Coordinates of C-alpha atoms in Angstrom, one line a residue:
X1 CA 7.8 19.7 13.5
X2 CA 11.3 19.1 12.1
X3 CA 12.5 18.0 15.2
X4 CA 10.2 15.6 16.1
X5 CA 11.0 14.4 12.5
X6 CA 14.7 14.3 13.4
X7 CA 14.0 12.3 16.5
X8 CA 11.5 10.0 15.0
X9 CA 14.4 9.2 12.4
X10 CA 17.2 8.6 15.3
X11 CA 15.0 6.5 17.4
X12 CA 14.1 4.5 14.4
X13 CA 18.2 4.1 12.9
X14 CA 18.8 3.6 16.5
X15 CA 16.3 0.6 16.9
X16 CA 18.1 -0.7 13.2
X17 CA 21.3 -0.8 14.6
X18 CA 20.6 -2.2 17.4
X19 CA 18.9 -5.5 15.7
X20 CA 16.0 -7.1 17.1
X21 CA 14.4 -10.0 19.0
X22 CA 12.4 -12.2 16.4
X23 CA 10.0 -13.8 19.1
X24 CA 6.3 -13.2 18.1
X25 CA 3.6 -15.5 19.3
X26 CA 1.1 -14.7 16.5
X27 CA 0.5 -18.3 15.0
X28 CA 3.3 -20.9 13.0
X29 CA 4.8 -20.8 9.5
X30 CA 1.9 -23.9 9.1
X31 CA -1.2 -22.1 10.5
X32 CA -1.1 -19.7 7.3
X33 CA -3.2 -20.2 4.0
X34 CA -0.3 -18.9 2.1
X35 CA 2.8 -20.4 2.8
X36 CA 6.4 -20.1 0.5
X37 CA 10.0 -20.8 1.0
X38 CA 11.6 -18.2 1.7
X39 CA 13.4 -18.1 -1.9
X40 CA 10.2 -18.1 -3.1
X41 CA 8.9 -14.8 -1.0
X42 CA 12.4 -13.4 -2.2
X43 CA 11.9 -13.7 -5.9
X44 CA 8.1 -12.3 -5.8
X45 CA 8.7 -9.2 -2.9
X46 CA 11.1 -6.1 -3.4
X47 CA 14.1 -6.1 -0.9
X48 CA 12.3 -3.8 1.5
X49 CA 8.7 -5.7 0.6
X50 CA 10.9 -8.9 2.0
X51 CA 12.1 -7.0 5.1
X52 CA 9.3 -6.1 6.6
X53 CA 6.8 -8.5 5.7
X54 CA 9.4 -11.8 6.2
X55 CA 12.3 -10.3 8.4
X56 CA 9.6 -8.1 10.4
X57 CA 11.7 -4.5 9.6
X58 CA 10.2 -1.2 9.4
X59 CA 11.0 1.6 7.1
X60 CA 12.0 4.9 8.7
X61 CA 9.6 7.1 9.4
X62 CA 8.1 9.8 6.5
X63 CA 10.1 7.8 3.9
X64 CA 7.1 5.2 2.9
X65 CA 5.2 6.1 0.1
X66 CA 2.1 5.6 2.0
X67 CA 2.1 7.4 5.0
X68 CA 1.2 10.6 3.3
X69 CA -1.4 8.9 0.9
X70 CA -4.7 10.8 0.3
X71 CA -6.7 9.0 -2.3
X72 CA -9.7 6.9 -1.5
X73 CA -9.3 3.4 -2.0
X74 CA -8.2 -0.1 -0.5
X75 CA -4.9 -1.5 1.4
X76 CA -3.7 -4.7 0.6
X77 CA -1.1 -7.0 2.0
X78 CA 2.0 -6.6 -0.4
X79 CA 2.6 -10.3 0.3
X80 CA -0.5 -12.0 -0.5
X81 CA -3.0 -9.3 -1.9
X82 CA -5.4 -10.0 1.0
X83 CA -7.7 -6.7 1.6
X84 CA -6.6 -5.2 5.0
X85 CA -7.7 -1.6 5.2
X86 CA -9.8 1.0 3.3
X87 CA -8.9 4.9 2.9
X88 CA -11.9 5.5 5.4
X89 CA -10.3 4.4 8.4
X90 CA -6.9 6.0 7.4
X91 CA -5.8 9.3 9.7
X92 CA -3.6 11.4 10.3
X93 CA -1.2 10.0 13.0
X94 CA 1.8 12.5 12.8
X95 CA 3.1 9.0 13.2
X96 CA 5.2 8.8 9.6
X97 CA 3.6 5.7 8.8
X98 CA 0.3 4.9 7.3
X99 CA -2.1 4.7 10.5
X100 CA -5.9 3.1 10.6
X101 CA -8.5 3.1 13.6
X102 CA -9.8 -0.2 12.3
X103 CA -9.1 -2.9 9.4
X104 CA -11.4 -4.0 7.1
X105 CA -12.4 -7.3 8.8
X106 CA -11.0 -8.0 12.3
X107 CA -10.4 -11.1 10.8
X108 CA -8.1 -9.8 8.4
X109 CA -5.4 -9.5 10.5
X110 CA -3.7 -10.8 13.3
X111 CA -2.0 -9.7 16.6
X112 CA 0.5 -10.9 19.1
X113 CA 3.4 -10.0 21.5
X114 CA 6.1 -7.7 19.8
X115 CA 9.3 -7.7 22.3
X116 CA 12.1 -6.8 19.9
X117 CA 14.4 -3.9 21.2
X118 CA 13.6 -4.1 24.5
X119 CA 9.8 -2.9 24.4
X120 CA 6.7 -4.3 24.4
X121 CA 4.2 -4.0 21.6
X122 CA 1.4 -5.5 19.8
X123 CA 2.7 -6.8 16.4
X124 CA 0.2 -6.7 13.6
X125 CA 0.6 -9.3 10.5
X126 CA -1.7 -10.3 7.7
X127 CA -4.1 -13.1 8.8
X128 CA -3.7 -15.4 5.4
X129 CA 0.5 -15.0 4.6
X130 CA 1.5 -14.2 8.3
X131 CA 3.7 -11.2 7.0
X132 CA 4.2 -8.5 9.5
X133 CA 2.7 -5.4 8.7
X134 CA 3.3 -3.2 11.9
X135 CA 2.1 -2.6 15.5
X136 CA -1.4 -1.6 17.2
X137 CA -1.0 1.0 19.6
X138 CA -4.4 2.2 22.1
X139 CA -4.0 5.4 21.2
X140 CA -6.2 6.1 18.2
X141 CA -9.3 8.1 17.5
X142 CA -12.9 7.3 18.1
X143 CA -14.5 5.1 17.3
X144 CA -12.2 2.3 18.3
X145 CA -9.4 4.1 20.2
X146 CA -7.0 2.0 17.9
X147 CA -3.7 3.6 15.7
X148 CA -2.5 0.8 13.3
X149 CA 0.6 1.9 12.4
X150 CA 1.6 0.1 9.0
X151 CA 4.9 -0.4 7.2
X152 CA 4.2 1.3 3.6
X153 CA 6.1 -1.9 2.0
X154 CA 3.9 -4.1 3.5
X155 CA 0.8 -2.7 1.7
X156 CA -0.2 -2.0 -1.7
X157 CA -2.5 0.3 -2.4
X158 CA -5.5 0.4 -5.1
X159 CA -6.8 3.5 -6.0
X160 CA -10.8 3.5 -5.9
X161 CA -11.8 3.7 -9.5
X162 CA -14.8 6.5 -10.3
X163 CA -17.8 5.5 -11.8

């Protein structure tokens, strides 16, 4: 386990120093209901919030403070608080990010062509701010065969409150 830890973490610093090709075909800055400058999504994100979501980053793998989250409760973009995914669809992925068979609404999120760093991928970003909030891979458990694998920064998380 520690080396596939190990390699997980120089494929990903490998992928960060490389840089990456920005060129998504997802929708327009306009096409979103939420829509700021980018000072603006700088002043209300943290530096790694802004990253990923804006700058379409990724953390490095196991270092999220998500991907080994338990609790039962909801996912919500970090950007614009949109509900994405709930703790019931969350699995274990052995991925070292947060990873869901399915989100809350399919309408919820978005998905287009990912080709940054020489691969091809399915990006996936929040429907309403357009912030980028991982990849969808077609290697997931029943019942949808899906694994969306999630930046931590680009979600908060709200624990489900007991009655």
């Amino acid at each position: 386990m520690k080396l596939i830890n190990l390699i997980t973490l120089l494929f990903t610093l490998s992928l960060i120093a490389c840089g990456q090709d920005k060129s998504k075909n997802i929708a327009t800055k306009d096409q979103y209901q939420v829509d700021k400058s980018e000072s603006e999504w700088k002043s209300s994100l943290t530096p790694m919030q802004f990253e990923v979501l804006r700058k379409k980053g990724t953390e490095i793998a196991f270092t999220g403070s998500l991907w080994d989250n338990h609790e039962e409760g909801t996912y919500y973009c970090a950007g614009c608080q949109q509900e994405l995914f709930s703790s019931q669809t969350k699995f274990e992925s052995g991925s070292g990010w947060p990873s869901f068979y399915q989100p809350i609404k399919n309408e919820a999120v978005a998905v287009g062509t990912d080709t940054s760093y020489g691969m091809v991928r399915d990006e996936v970003v929040c429907s309403r701010c357009g912030g980028h909030l991982g990849h969808v891979f077609e290697d997931g458990p029943k019942p949808t065969g899906l694994r969306y694998c999630l930046n931590s920064a680009a979600l908060k998380f709200e624990k489900k409150s007991k009655k």
